[in-house]
Amino acid sequence: MKELLLHIGAPKTGTSHIQRSIILNENSVSRGGYHYLDNLRWHDGAHHLISFAIREAKYGGAAFSFKKEFAKLKKEVEKTKNNKFIISTELLFFTPNEKEQDRLKQLFSLFDKVKVVVFFREPVAFLNSLFKQMIRDPSDKSAEQPLNFITRVAHNLDYKGVIEAYSHLGGEVSSFLYEDYDDVSEAFFTQVLDVPLLKVNKQKANISLDGAGLKIKYALNSQVEEFELNVQLAEAIKYFQVSLNNKTNIDMFNDKEKKAIAHVYNQFNGFSDAFPKVNMSQRGIPFLPVSSEMMDRFKNWLADYNNNLHQNIFG
């Protein structure tokens, strides 16, 4: 009998801390009969892909297909020996519309039983924590207008609606109050997984990709035309300079994506003083040779670009 443990947050309840703890204690988790799905792992920055696919969302020029993500997930579930599976993403903390419900039902159909786990946070504490996070993120302007901020995040407080939605879809919902625990990861392991937490994750701060980082991730995996992709990357990297100096964030990109970022850096560093200079080789990203033909094509394309748009991207 195959069982899904679907952890949906909520936001600002230590979700990233739990995800890192699962990876850190993977042997213990596996002995407990669980498999943390490879295609949706936190350290690949891919744990939100299923939620974007369920929404059939577009992000950073990439359109996410539920059919494609479902096929990858189905293949992994069928080939895995363990019968209990973990999906963890707080972007599934939402009340789905009719089409999204149908996609969730299709996801749930891969399993004989679905357990939905959600940690709630006292609303005022949640708003305070999220507001501070947005202030730290230079790419997020929501915090500049408190009323806009509250309007934008209010759906994260629809606790009753989320529980009712997942219960209606056939999930067995278990909820916990974040403030009740000194260590949310320990609570997740002992009360949800029934697996000992042998290795303690000491990283408390959320160092996952911010909005600009996600834009890079999804732009890299999009199917847009080559030069359009490079512009998207350039625009995103401009707002991601601080994170590019953080090796932990860089490691969230796979080797193919690192090479793509390095390729863009090589091109722009050749002729744009405005483009951020980062010693990428010290961040695990190799510098790749760029052909003169590619440089000429790229420069000619930029020369044809509207100057105002050029300034918007690099100015």
mmCIF file of N, CA and C in Angstrom, residues 143-267:
data_model
loop_
_atom_site.group_PDB
_atom_site.id
_atom_site.type_symbol
_atom_site.label_atom_id
_atom_site.label_comp_id
_atom_site.label_asym_id
_atom_site.label_seq_id
_atom_site.Cartn_x
_atom_site.Cartn_y
_atom_site.Cartn_z
ATOM 1 N N ALA A 143 6.666 45.150 1.133
ATOM 2 C CA ALA A 143 6.804 45.671 2.491
ATOM 3 C C ALA A 143 6.801 47.198 2.536
ATOM 4 N N GLU A 144 6.969 47.849 1.370
ATOM 5 C CA GLU A 144 6.989 49.306 1.362
ATOM 6 C C GLU A 144 5.603 49.887 1.640
ATOM 7 N N GLN A 145 4.557 49.130 1.364
ATOM 8 C CA GLN A 145 3.187 49.574 1.602
ATOM 9 C C GLN A 145 2.489 48.538 2.483
ATOM 10 N N PRO A 146 2.406 48.766 3.798
ATOM 11 C CA PRO A 146 1.849 47.769 4.717
ATOM 12 C C PRO A 146 0.468 47.259 4.326
ATOM 13 N N LEU A 147 -0.414 48.143 3.824
ATOM 14 C CA LEU A 147 -1.754 47.686 3.446
ATOM 15 C C LEU A 147 -1.685 46.731 2.264
ATOM 16 N N ASN A 148 -0.820 47.035 1.297
ATOM 17 C CA ASN A 148 -0.634 46.132 0.162
ATOM 18 C C ASN A 148 -0.075 44.798 0.632
ATOM 19 N N PHE A 149 0.839 44.870 1.587
ATOM 20 C CA PHE A 149 1.445 43.659 2.136
ATOM 21 C C PHE A 149 0.386 42.762 2.773
ATOM 22 N N ILE A 150 -0.462 43.322 3.616
ATOM 23 C CA ILE A 150 -1.488 42.535 4.305
ATOM 24 C C ILE A 150 -2.471 41.939 3.303
ATOM 25 N N THR A 151 -2.864 42.735 2.304
ATOM 26 C CA THR A 151 -3.787 42.236 1.279
ATOM 27 C C THR A 151 -3.180 41.064 0.531
ATOM 28 N N ARG A 152 -1.893 41.182 0.232
ATOM 29 C CA ARG A 152 -1.221 40.141 -0.550
ATOM 30 C C ARG A 152 -1.115 38.822 0.204
ATOM 31 N N VAL A 153 -0.895 38.872 1.502
ATOM 32 C CA VAL A 153 -0.608 37.640 2.253
ATOM 33 C C VAL A 153 -1.799 37.129 3.049
ATOM 34 N N ALA A 154 -2.940 37.802 2.964
ATOM 35 C CA ALA A 154 -4.091 37.429 3.793
ATOM 36 C C ALA A 154 -4.541 35.991 3.564
ATOM 37 N N HIS A 155 -4.369 35.489 2.327
ATOM 38 C CA HIS A 155 -4.818 34.123 2.038
ATOM 39 C C HIS A 155 -4.064 33.083 2.864
ATOM 40 N N ASN A 156 -2.872 33.444 3.350
ATOM 41 C CA ASN A 156 -2.094 32.514 4.171
ATOM 42 C C ASN A 156 -2.707 32.293 5.548
ATOM 43 N N LEU A 157 -3.728 33.067 5.880
ATOM 44 C CA LEU A 157 -4.383 32.923 7.181
ATOM 45 C C LEU A 157 -5.731 32.206 7.068
ATOM 46 N N ASP A 158 -6.041 31.691 5.881
ATOM 47 C CA ASP A 158 -7.305 30.975 5.681
ATOM 48 C C ASP A 158 -7.143 29.520 6.117
ATOM 49 N N TYR A 159 -6.880 29.322 7.411
ATOM 50 C CA TYR A 159 -6.599 27.987 7.928
ATOM 51 C C TYR A 159 -7.782 27.041 7.715
ATOM 52 N N LYS A 160 -8.975 27.511 8.043
ATOM 53 C CA LYS A 160 -10.169 26.679 7.924
ATOM 54 C C LYS A 160 -10.406 26.266 6.472
ATOM 55 N N GLY A 161 -10.257 27.228 5.554
ATOM 56 C CA GLY A 161 -10.495 26.941 4.144
ATOM 57 C C GLY A 161 -9.551 25.891 3.596
ATOM 58 N N VAL A 162 -8.272 25.964 3.995
ATOM 59 C CA VAL A 162 -7.281 25.005 3.509
ATOM 60 C C VAL A 162 -7.582 23.607 4.039
ATOM 61 N N ILE A 163 -7.884 23.495 5.327
ATOM 62 C CA ILE A 163 -8.194 22.192 5.918
ATOM 63 C C ILE A 163 -9.415 21.574 5.240
ATOM 64 N N GLU A 164 -10.452 22.372 5.051
ATOM 65 C CA GLU A 164 -11.675 21.864 4.426
ATOM 66 C C GLU A 164 -11.415 21.416 2.990
ATOM 67 N N ALA A 165 -10.591 22.165 2.266
ATOM 68 C CA ALA A 165 -10.306 21.828 0.870
ATOM 69 C C ALA A 165 -9.592 20.490 0.760
ATOM 70 N N TYR A 166 -8.555 20.281 1.568
ATOM 71 C CA TYR A 166 -7.799 19.029 1.484
ATOM 72 C C TYR A 166 -8.589 17.854 2.052
ATOM 73 N N SER A 167 -9.421 18.099 3.036
ATOM 74 C CA SER A 167 -10.283 17.035 3.559
ATOM 75 C C SER A 167 -11.283 16.603 2.493
ATOM 76 N N HIS A 168 -11.818 17.570 1.764
ATOM 77 C CA HIS A 168 -12.778 17.288 0.699
ATOM 78 C C HIS A 168 -12.141 16.450 -0.406
ATOM 79 N N LEU A 169 -10.838 16.643 -0.627
ATOM 80 C CA LEU A 169 -10.129 15.900 -1.667
ATOM 81 C C LEU A 169 -9.735 14.496 -1.224
ATOM 82 N N GLY A 170 -10.037 14.152 0.017
ATOM 83 C CA GLY A 170 -9.745 12.809 0.502
ATOM 84 C C GLY A 170 -8.501 12.701 1.350
ATOM 85 N N GLY A 171 -7.886 13.836 1.658
ATOM 86 C CA GLY A 171 -6.698 13.803 2.501
ATOM 87 C C GLY A 171 -7.057 13.710 3.971
ATOM 88 N N GLU A 172 -6.242 12.990 4.708
ATOM 89 C CA GLU A 172 -6.409 12.894 6.165
ATOM 90 C C GLU A 172 -5.546 13.983 6.790
ATOM 91 N N VAL A 173 -6.170 15.075 7.224
ATOM 92 C CA VAL A 173 -5.437 16.269 7.640
ATOM 93 C C VAL A 173 -5.092 16.230 9.125
ATOM 94 N N SER A 174 -3.805 16.468 9.421
ATOM 95 C CA SER A 174 -3.343 16.625 10.803
ATOM 96 C C SER A 174 -2.733 18.013 10.931
ATOM 97 N N SER A 175 -3.173 18.774 11.921
ATOM 98 C CA SER A 175 -2.669 20.139 12.087
ATOM 99 C C SER A 175 -1.987 20.305 13.437
ATOM 100 N N PHE A 176 -0.960 21.163 13.457
ATOM 101 C CA PHE A 176 -0.178 21.424 14.657
ATOM 102 C C PHE A 176 0.019 22.934 14.791
ATOM 103 N N LEU A 177 0.168 23.407 16.006
ATOM 104 C CA LEU A 177 0.421 24.826 16.249
ATOM 105 C C LEU A 177 1.924 25.040 16.417
ATOM 106 N N TYR A 178 2.497 25.852 15.541
ATOM 107 C CA TYR A 178 3.936 26.088 15.503
ATOM 108 C C TYR A 178 4.484 26.526 16.857
ATOM 109 N N GLU A 179 3.758 27.406 17.550
ATOM 110 C CA GLU A 179 4.241 27.965 18.818
ATOM 111 C C GLU A 179 4.332 26.931 19.935
ATOM 112 N N ASP A 180 3.742 25.756 19.746
ATOM 113 C CA ASP A 180 3.764 24.729 20.790
ATOM 114 C C ASP A 180 5.105 24.010 20.892
ATOM 115 N N TYR A 181 6.018 24.246 19.934
ATOM 116 C CA TYR A 181 7.238 23.439 19.869
ATOM 117 C C TYR A 181 8.489 24.316 19.873
ATOM 118 N N ASP A 182 9.488 23.869 20.631
ATOM 119 C CA ASP A 182 10.776 24.555 20.633
ATOM 120 C C ASP A 182 11.533 24.282 19.340
ATOM 121 N N ASP A 183 11.369 23.079 18.793
ATOM 122 C CA ASP A 183 12.039 22.681 17.558
ATOM 123 C C ASP A 183 11.010 22.028 16.652
ATOM 124 N N VAL A 184 10.617 22.724 15.589
ATOM 125 C CA VAL A 184 9.560 22.217 14.716
ATOM 126 C C VAL A 184 10.003 20.960 13.971
ATOM 127 N N SER A 185 11.308 20.844 13.677
ATOM 128 C CA SER A 185 11.797 19.642 12.998
ATOM 129 C C SER A 185 11.674 18.417 13.895
ATOM 130 N N GLU A 186 12.006 18.583 15.164
ATOM 131 C CA GLU A 186 11.873 17.472 16.106
ATOM 132 C C GLU A 186 10.413 17.041 16.215
ATOM 133 N N ALA A 187 9.505 18.012 16.247
ATOM 134 C CA ALA A 187 8.078 17.689 16.302
ATOM 135 C C ALA A 187 7.643 16.943 15.051
ATOM 136 N N PHE A 188 8.146 17.367 13.896
ATOM 137 C CA PHE A 188 7.787 16.714 12.638
ATOM 138 C C PHE A 188 8.269 15.268 12.623
ATOM 139 N N PHE A 189 9.489 15.046 13.094
ATOM 140 C CA PHE A 189 10.049 13.693 13.080
ATOM 141 C C PHE A 189 9.350 12.782 14.084
ATOM 142 N N THR A 190 9.149 13.268 15.296
ATOM 143 C CA THR A 190 8.612 12.399 16.349
ATOM 144 C C THR A 190 7.099 12.231 16.269
ATOM 145 N N GLN A 191 6.384 13.280 15.888
ATOM 146 C CA GLN A 191 4.923 13.215 15.908
ATOM 147 C C GLN A 191 4.300 12.918 14.552
ATOM 148 N N VAL A 192 5.038 13.185 13.483
ATOM 149 C CA VAL A 192 4.492 12.942 12.146
ATOM 150 C C VAL A 192 5.106 11.698 11.518
ATOM 151 N N LEU A 193 6.443 11.673 11.428
ATOM 152 C CA LEU A 193 7.112 10.535 10.801
ATOM 153 C C LEU A 193 7.259 9.344 11.729
ATOM 154 N N ASP A 194 7.273 9.608 13.040
ATOM 155 C CA ASP A 194 7.579 8.576 14.032
ATOM 156 C C ASP A 194 8.954 7.978 13.751
ATOM 157 N N VAL A 195 9.898 8.883 13.483
ATOM 158 C CA VAL A 195 11.282 8.526 13.162
ATOM 159 C C VAL A 195 12.188 9.385 14.033
ATOM 160 N N PRO A 196 13.254 8.818 14.616
ATOM 161 C CA PRO A 196 14.137 9.629 15.470
ATOM 162 C C PRO A 196 14.913 10.675 14.677
ATOM 163 N N LEU A 197 15.032 11.864 15.246
ATOM 164 C CA LEU A 197 15.836 12.933 14.656
ATOM 165 C C LEU A 197 17.253 12.779 15.199
ATOM 166 N N LEU A 198 18.131 12.152 14.414
ATOM 167 C CA LEU A 198 19.472 11.825 14.890
ATOM 168 C C LEU A 198 20.469 12.960 14.663
ATOM 169 N N LYS A 199 20.302 13.695 13.578
ATOM 170 C CA LYS A 199 21.209 14.795 13.258
ATOM 171 C C LYS A 199 20.431 16.101 13.304
ATOM 172 N N VAL A 200 20.899 17.030 14.123
ATOM 173 C CA VAL A 200 20.187 18.291 14.318
ATOM 174 C C VAL A 200 20.678 19.321 13.313
ATOM 175 N N ASN A 201 19.750 19.914 12.594
ATOM 176 C CA ASN A 201 20.067 20.975 11.650
ATOM 177 C C ASN A 201 20.215 22.289 12.420
ATOM 178 N N LYS A 202 21.406 22.869 12.424
ATOM 179 C CA LYS A 202 21.665 24.078 13.206
ATOM 180 C C LYS A 202 21.428 25.360 12.414
ATOM 181 N N GLN A 203 21.090 25.220 11.135
ATOM 182 C CA GLN A 203 20.819 26.399 10.318
ATOM 183 C C GLN A 203 19.404 26.868 10.577
ATOM 184 N N LYS A 204 19.255 27.958 11.293
ATOM 185 C CA LYS A 204 17.932 28.460 11.644
ATOM 186 C C LYS A 204 17.367 29.415 10.595
ATOM 187 N N ALA A 205 18.235 30.231 10.004
ATOM 188 C CA ALA A 205 17.746 31.242 9.065
ATOM 189 C C ALA A 205 17.317 30.601 7.761
ATOM 190 N N ASN A 206 16.281 31.153 7.159
ATOM 191 C CA ASN A 206 15.813 30.672 5.867
ATOM 192 C C ASN A 206 16.724 31.216 4.782
ATOM 193 N N ILE A 207 17.493 30.322 4.153
ATOM 194 C CA ILE A 207 18.422 30.760 3.120
ATOM 195 C C ILE A 207 17.997 30.241 1.757
ATOM 196 N N SER A 208 16.749 29.884 1.611
ATOM 197 C CA SER A 208 16.268 29.378 0.336
ATOM 198 C C SER A 208 16.203 30.509 -0.681
ATOM 199 N N LEU A 209 15.965 30.152 -1.924
ATOM 200 C CA LEU A 209 15.921 31.132 -2.994
ATOM 201 C C LEU A 209 14.815 32.156 -2.775
ATOM 202 N N ASP A 210 15.135 33.429 -2.998
ATOM 203 C CA ASP A 210 14.097 34.448 -2.933
ATOM 204 C C ASP A 210 13.403 34.527 -4.288
ATOM 205 N N GLY A 211 12.539 35.511 -4.463
ATOM 206 C CA GLY A 211 11.784 35.608 -5.705
ATOM 207 C C GLY A 211 12.673 35.709 -6.932
ATOM 208 N N ALA A 212 13.759 36.481 -6.834
ATOM 209 C CA ALA A 212 14.661 36.616 -7.972
ATOM 210 C C ALA A 212 15.359 35.298 -8.268
ATOM 211 N N GLY A 213 15.729 34.577 -7.211
ATOM 212 C CA GLY A 213 16.376 33.289 -7.404
ATOM 213 C C GLY A 213 15.468 32.284 -8.080
ATOM 214 N N LEU A 214 14.199 32.281 -7.676
ATOM 215 C CA LEU A 214 13.234 31.393 -8.321
ATOM 216 C C LEU A 214 13.079 31.762 -9.791
ATOM 217 N N LYS A 215 13.115 33.051 -10.078
ATOM 218 C CA LYS A 215 12.974 33.491 -11.463
ATOM 219 C C LYS A 215 14.131 32.958 -12.303
ATOM 220 N N ILE A 216 15.338 32.978 -11.738
ATOM 221 C CA ILE A 216 16.485 32.414 -12.445
ATOM 222 C C ILE A 216 16.258 30.923 -12.688
ATOM 223 N N LYS A 217 15.831 30.224 -11.628
ATOM 224 C CA LYS A 217 15.627 28.778 -11.712
ATOM 225 C C LYS A 217 14.654 28.426 -12.833
ATOM 226 N N TYR A 218 13.543 29.113 -12.868
ATOM 227 C CA TYR A 218 12.517 28.767 -13.838
ATOM 228 C C TYR A 218 12.862 29.277 -15.235
ATOM 229 N N ALA A 219 13.571 30.397 -15.319
ATOM 230 C CA ALA A 219 14.011 30.875 -16.628
ATOM 231 C C ALA A 219 14.977 29.883 -17.254
ATOM 232 N N LEU A 220 15.854 29.316 -16.433
ATOM 233 C CA LEU A 220 16.823 28.346 -16.924
ATOM 234 C C LEU A 220 16.153 27.103 -17.492
ATOM 235 N N ASN A 221 14.987 26.770 -16.963
ATOM 236 C CA ASN A 221 14.300 25.556 -17.395
ATOM 237 C C ASN A 221 13.173 25.843 -18.389
ATOM 238 N N SER A 222 13.120 27.069 -18.882
ATOM 239 C CA SER A 222 12.070 27.427 -19.833
ATOM 240 C C SER A 222 12.497 27.049 -21.245
ATOM 241 N N GLN A 223 11.560 27.166 -22.157
ATOM 242 C CA GLN A 223 11.824 26.819 -23.551
ATOM 243 C C GLN A 223 11.838 28.062 -24.447
ATOM 244 N N VAL A 224 12.091 29.238 -23.861
ATOM 245 C CA VAL A 224 12.058 30.471 -24.645
ATOM 246 C C VAL A 224 13.287 30.564 -25.540
ATOM 247 N N GLU A 225 13.208 31.463 -26.514
ATOM 248 C CA GLU A 225 14.302 31.657 -27.459
ATOM 249 C C GLU A 225 15.576 32.073 -26.720
ATOM 250 N N GLU A 226 16.710 31.673 -27.254
ATOM 251 C CA GLU A 226 17.997 31.770 -26.550
ATOM 252 C C GLU A 226 18.286 33.151 -25.976
ATOM 253 N N PHE A 227 18.175 34.201 -26.769
ATOM 254 C CA PHE A 227 18.534 35.529 -26.304
ATOM 255 C C PHE A 227 17.528 36.061 -25.299
ATOM 256 N N GLU A 228 16.254 35.715 -25.486
ATOM 257 C CA GLU A 228 15.248 36.132 -24.513
ATOM 258 C C GLU A 228 15.557 35.523 -23.154
ATOM 259 N N LEU A 229 16.003 34.276 -23.162
ATOM 260 C CA LEU A 229 16.370 33.607 -21.916
ATOM 261 C C LEU A 229 17.518 34.343 -21.241
ATOM 262 N N ASN A 230 18.519 34.751 -22.016
ATOM 263 C CA ASN A 230 19.660 35.450 -21.439
ATOM 264 C C ASN A 230 19.256 36.772 -20.799
ATOM 265 N N VAL A 231 18.304 37.470 -21.413
ATOM 266 C CA VAL A 231 17.837 38.733 -20.838
ATOM 267 C C VAL A 231 17.105 38.478 -19.530
ATOM 268 N N GLN A 232 16.276 37.435 -19.496
ATOM 269 C CA GLN A 232 15.579 37.092 -18.257
ATOM 270 C C GLN A 232 16.580 36.792 -17.153
ATOM 271 N N LEU A 233 17.616 36.041 -17.495
ATOM 272 C CA LEU A 233 18.634 35.705 -16.505
ATOM 273 C C LEU A 233 19.355 36.959 -16.021
ATOM 274 N N ALA A 234 19.684 37.821 -16.953
ATOM 275 C CA ALA A 234 20.400 39.044 -16.582
ATOM 276 C C ALA A 234 19.569 39.899 -15.643
ATOM 277 N N GLU A 235 18.293 40.021 -15.958
ATOM 278 C CA GLU A 235 17.406 40.832 -15.132
ATOM 279 C C GLU A 235 17.287 40.230 -13.736
ATOM 280 N N ALA A 236 17.149 38.909 -13.678
ATOM 281 C CA ALA A 236 16.997 38.255 -12.385
ATOM 282 C C ALA A 236 18.282 38.329 -11.571
ATOM 283 N N ILE A 237 19.411 38.078 -12.221
ATOM 284 C CA ILE A 237 20.690 38.073 -11.509
ATOM 285 C C ILE A 237 21.006 39.458 -10.947
ATOM 286 N N LYS A 238 20.551 40.502 -11.641
ATOM 287 C CA LYS A 238 20.780 41.862 -11.149
ATOM 288 C C LYS A 238 20.242 42.021 -9.727
ATOM 289 N N TYR A 239 19.083 41.409 -9.458
ATOM 290 C CA TYR A 239 18.469 41.516 -8.140
ATOM 291 C C TYR A 239 18.890 40.367 -7.221
ATOM 292 N N PHE A 240 19.858 39.594 -7.670
ATOM 293 C CA PHE A 240 20.240 38.394 -6.928
ATOM 294 C C PHE A 240 21.713 38.438 -6.545
ATOM 295 N N GLN A 241 22.314 39.635 -6.598
ATOM 296 C CA GLN A 241 23.754 39.743 -6.398
ATOM 297 C C GLN A 241 24.180 39.266 -5.015
ATOM 298 N N VAL A 242 23.417 39.635 -3.996
ATOM 299 C CA VAL A 242 23.782 39.246 -2.635
ATOM 300 C C VAL A 242 23.767 37.734 -2.500
ATOM 301 N N SER A 243 22.731 37.106 -3.030
ATOM 302 C CA SER A 243 22.610 35.659 -2.922
ATOM 303 C C SER A 243 23.674 34.943 -3.734
ATOM 304 N N LEU A 244 24.133 35.563 -4.822
ATOM 305 C CA LEU A 244 25.170 34.928 -5.627
ATOM 306 C C LEU A 244 26.484 34.810 -4.863
ATOM 307 N N ASN A 245 26.645 35.604 -3.819
ATOM 308 C CA ASN A 245 27.837 35.509 -2.989
ATOM 309 C C ASN A 245 27.646 34.535 -1.829
ATOM 310 N N ASN A 246 26.524 33.853 -1.808
ATOM 311 C CA ASN A 246 26.214 32.886 -0.757
ATOM 312 C C ASN A 246 26.286 31.494 -1.360
ATOM 313 N N LYS A 247 27.298 30.724 -0.992
ATOM 314 C CA LYS A 247 27.529 29.422 -1.629
ATOM 315 C C LYS A 247 26.354 28.472 -1.444
ATOM 316 N N THR A 248 25.654 28.587 -0.304
ATOM 317 C CA THR A 248 24.523 27.699 -0.061
ATOM 318 C C THR A 248 23.446 27.905 -1.118
ATOM 319 N N ASN A 249 23.173 29.160 -1.450
ATOM 320 C CA ASN A 249 22.174 29.421 -2.484
ATOM 321 C C ASN A 249 22.639 28.939 -3.850
ATOM 322 N N ILE A 250 23.905 29.159 -4.167
ATOM 323 C CA ILE A 250 24.434 28.706 -5.449
ATOM 324 C C ILE A 250 24.290 27.192 -5.579
ATOM 325 N N ASP A 251 24.499 26.468 -4.492
ATOM 326 C CA ASP A 251 24.416 25.014 -4.538
ATOM 327 C C ASP A 251 23.007 24.513 -4.796
ATOM 328 N N MET A 252 22.023 25.392 -4.741
ATOM 329 C CA MET A 252 20.655 24.971 -5.016
ATOM 330 C C MET A 252 20.407 24.823 -6.511
ATOM 331 N N PHE A 253 21.358 25.254 -7.342
ATOM 332 C CA PHE A 253 21.254 25.057 -8.784
ATOM 333 C C PHE A 253 22.023 23.792 -9.164
ATOM 334 N N ASN A 254 21.488 23.032 -10.121
ATOM 335 C CA ASN A 254 22.206 21.842 -10.561
ATOM 336 C C ASN A 254 23.328 22.244 -11.521
ATOM 337 N N ASP A 255 24.161 21.259 -11.930
ATOM 338 C CA ASP A 255 25.343 21.560 -12.736
ATOM 339 C C ASP A 255 24.985 22.215 -14.070
ATOM 340 N N LYS A 256 23.925 21.733 -14.695
ATOM 341 C CA LYS A 256 23.513 22.297 -15.983
ATOM 342 C C LYS A 256 23.130 23.763 -15.831
ATOM 343 N N GLU A 257 22.417 24.071 -14.748
ATOM 344 C CA GLU A 257 21.991 25.444 -14.515
ATOM 345 C C GLU A 257 23.180 26.337 -14.161
ATOM 346 N N LYS A 258 24.131 25.791 -13.393
ATOM 347 C CA LYS A 258 25.326 26.566 -13.053
ATOM 348 C C LYS A 258 26.092 26.954 -14.319
ATOM 349 N N LYS A 259 26.196 26.009 -15.249
ATOM 350 C CA LYS A 259 26.909 26.291 -16.497
ATOM 351 C C LYS A 259 26.181 27.354 -17.313
ATOM 352 N N ALA A 260 24.849 27.301 -17.280
ATOM 353 C CA ALA A 260 24.072 28.301 -18.016
ATOM 354 C C ALA A 260 24.279 29.689 -17.429
ATOM 355 N N ILE A 261 24.280 29.774 -16.093
ATOM 356 C CA ILE A 261 24.516 31.063 -15.435
ATOM 357 C C ILE A 261 25.922 31.567 -15.764
ATOM 358 N N ALA A 262 26.908 30.665 -15.694
ATOM 359 C CA ALA A 262 28.284 31.049 -16.010
ATOM 360 C C ALA A 262 28.394 31.534 -17.451
ATOM 361 N N HIS A 263 27.670 30.871 -18.340
ATOM 362 C CA HIS A 263 27.693 31.248 -19.756
ATOM 363 C C HIS A 263 27.182 32.675 -19.942
ATOM 364 N N VAL A 264 26.087 33.002 -19.272
ATOM 365 C CA VAL A 264 25.529 34.354 -19.357
ATOM 366 C C VAL A 264 26.506 35.364 -18.766
ATOM 367 N N TYR A 265 27.115 35.010 -17.631
ATOM 368 C CA TYR A 265 28.085 35.914 -17.007
ATOM 369 C C TYR A 265 29.250 36.197 -17.946
ATOM 370 N N ASN A 266 29.750 35.168 -18.599
ATOM 371 C CA ASN A 266 30.875 35.356 -19.509
ATOM 372 C C ASN A 266 30.531 36.346 -20.615
ATOM 373 N N GLN A 267 29.330 36.213 -21.147
ATOM 374 C CA GLN A 267 28.925 37.095 -22.242
ATOM 375 C C GLN A 267 28.796 38.541 -21.774
#
